[in-house]
Amino acid sequence: ATSEIDRDRLVTIELTLDDIAGVLSRILNTLAENRASVLTINQNIPINDIANITITFKMENIDENLEKVIEVLKKLDGVNKARVIAMN
């Protein structure tokens, strides 16, 4: 039998955000809508109204869905950059 870990892949993304209310919430909602399970969120104190965040999550069918999710994140208001920095 295939374990859940075998089916789900871990992804870490790096985001650069405007320091405005609701941006992180919209990101997390987008991940949830795409059946991603967030494992960690690391956020530094914003400098010059820009916040740097990394989020690690697991997601089924990552090969089919990841590129679409990253493109949706990039289009959210307040998101300046979104990119994958690690995947296993």
Short mmCIF file of C-alpha atoms in Angstrom, two decimals:
data_model
loop_
_atom_site.label_atom_id
_atom_site.label_comp_id
_atom_site.label_asym_id
_atom_site.label_seq_id
_atom_site.Cartn_x
_atom_site.Cartn_y
_atom_site.Cartn_z
CA ALA A 1 0.00 0.00 0.00
CA THR A 2 1.19 3.52 -0.77
CA SER A 3 1.57 5.63 2.33
CA GLU A 4 0.20 9.17 2.54
CA ILE A 5 3.75 10.53 2.70
CA ASP A 6 4.59 8.81 -0.61
CA ARG A 7 1.66 10.50 -2.36
CA ASP A 8 2.21 13.95 -0.87
CA ARG A 9 5.27 16.00 -1.72
CA LEU A 10 6.77 18.72 0.44
CA VAL A 11 7.29 22.14 -1.09
CA THR A 12 8.85 25.29 0.35
CA ILE A 13 7.99 28.60 -1.28
CA GLU A 14 9.48 32.03 -0.69
CA LEU A 15 7.25 35.09 -0.91
CA THR A 16 7.88 38.81 -0.79
CA LEU A 17 4.79 40.68 0.35
CA ASP A 18 3.61 44.21 0.95
CA ASP A 19 3.10 44.72 4.68
CA ILE A 20 -0.67 45.16 4.52
CA ALA A 21 -3.44 43.39 6.39
CA GLY A 22 -4.92 40.28 4.80
CA VAL A 23 -2.16 39.29 2.37
CA LEU A 24 -1.00 36.24 4.32
CA SER A 25 -4.62 35.20 4.86
CA ARG A 26 -5.27 35.28 1.10
CA ILE A 27 -2.16 33.17 0.51
CA LEU A 28 -3.21 30.57 3.07
CA ASN A 29 -6.75 30.47 1.65
CA THR A 30 -5.33 29.89 -1.84
CA LEU A 31 -3.21 27.02 -0.56
CA ALA A 32 -6.19 25.51 1.27
CA GLU A 33 -8.40 25.80 -1.82
CA ASN A 34 -5.78 23.76 -3.68
CA ARG A 35 -5.70 21.07 -1.00
CA ALA A 36 -2.29 22.02 0.34
CA SER A 37 -1.59 21.30 3.99
CA VAL A 38 0.63 24.00 5.53
CA LEU A 39 3.36 22.66 7.81
CA THR A 40 5.42 25.76 8.63
CA ILE A 41 5.28 29.52 8.15
CA ASN A 42 8.39 31.63 8.76
CA GLN A 43 8.03 35.40 8.67
CA ASN A 44 10.54 38.11 9.45
CA ILE A 45 9.69 41.55 10.76
CA PRO A 46 8.80 43.71 7.73
CA ILE A 47 11.48 46.15 6.59
CA ASN A 48 10.48 49.17 4.50
CA ASP A 49 6.91 47.81 4.42
CA ILE A 50 8.04 44.55 2.74
CA ALA A 51 7.69 41.16 4.46
CA ASN A 52 9.69 38.06 3.53
CA ILE A 53 7.96 34.76 4.23
CA THR A 54 8.66 31.09 3.61
CA ILE A 55 5.88 28.52 3.74
CA THR A 56 6.36 24.74 3.66
CA PHE A 57 3.38 22.62 2.74
CA LYS A 58 2.47 19.20 1.44
CA MET A 59 0.19 18.71 -1.51
CA GLU A 60 -1.27 15.82 -3.50
CA ASN A 61 -0.63 15.68 -7.25
CA ILE A 62 2.03 18.34 -6.92
CA ASP A 63 3.38 17.82 -10.42
CA GLU A 64 0.00 18.78 -11.91
CA ASN A 65 -0.93 21.59 -9.51
CA LEU A 66 2.15 23.43 -8.24
CA GLU A 67 2.78 25.70 -11.23
CA LYS A 68 -0.88 26.76 -11.24
CA VAL A 69 -0.81 27.53 -7.51
CA ILE A 70 2.36 29.64 -7.83
CA GLU A 71 0.82 31.63 -10.70
CA VAL A 72 -2.33 32.29 -8.64
CA LEU A 73 -0.23 33.41 -5.66
CA LYS A 74 1.76 35.83 -7.85
CA LYS A 75 -1.49 37.51 -8.92
CA LEU A 76 -2.79 38.14 -5.39
CA ASP A 77 -2.87 41.77 -4.27
CA GLY A 78 0.15 42.47 -2.09
CA VAL A 79 2.29 39.59 -3.39
CA ASN A 80 5.44 40.91 -5.07
CA LYS A 81 7.24 37.61 -5.57
CA ALA A 82 6.46 33.91 -5.16
CA ARG A 83 8.83 31.10 -6.06
CA VAL A 84 9.61 27.51 -5.14
CA ILE A 85 12.88 27.21 -3.24
CA ALA A 86 12.75 23.51 -2.27
CA MET A 87 10.78 20.39 -3.15
CA ASN A 88 11.09 16.77 -2.09
#
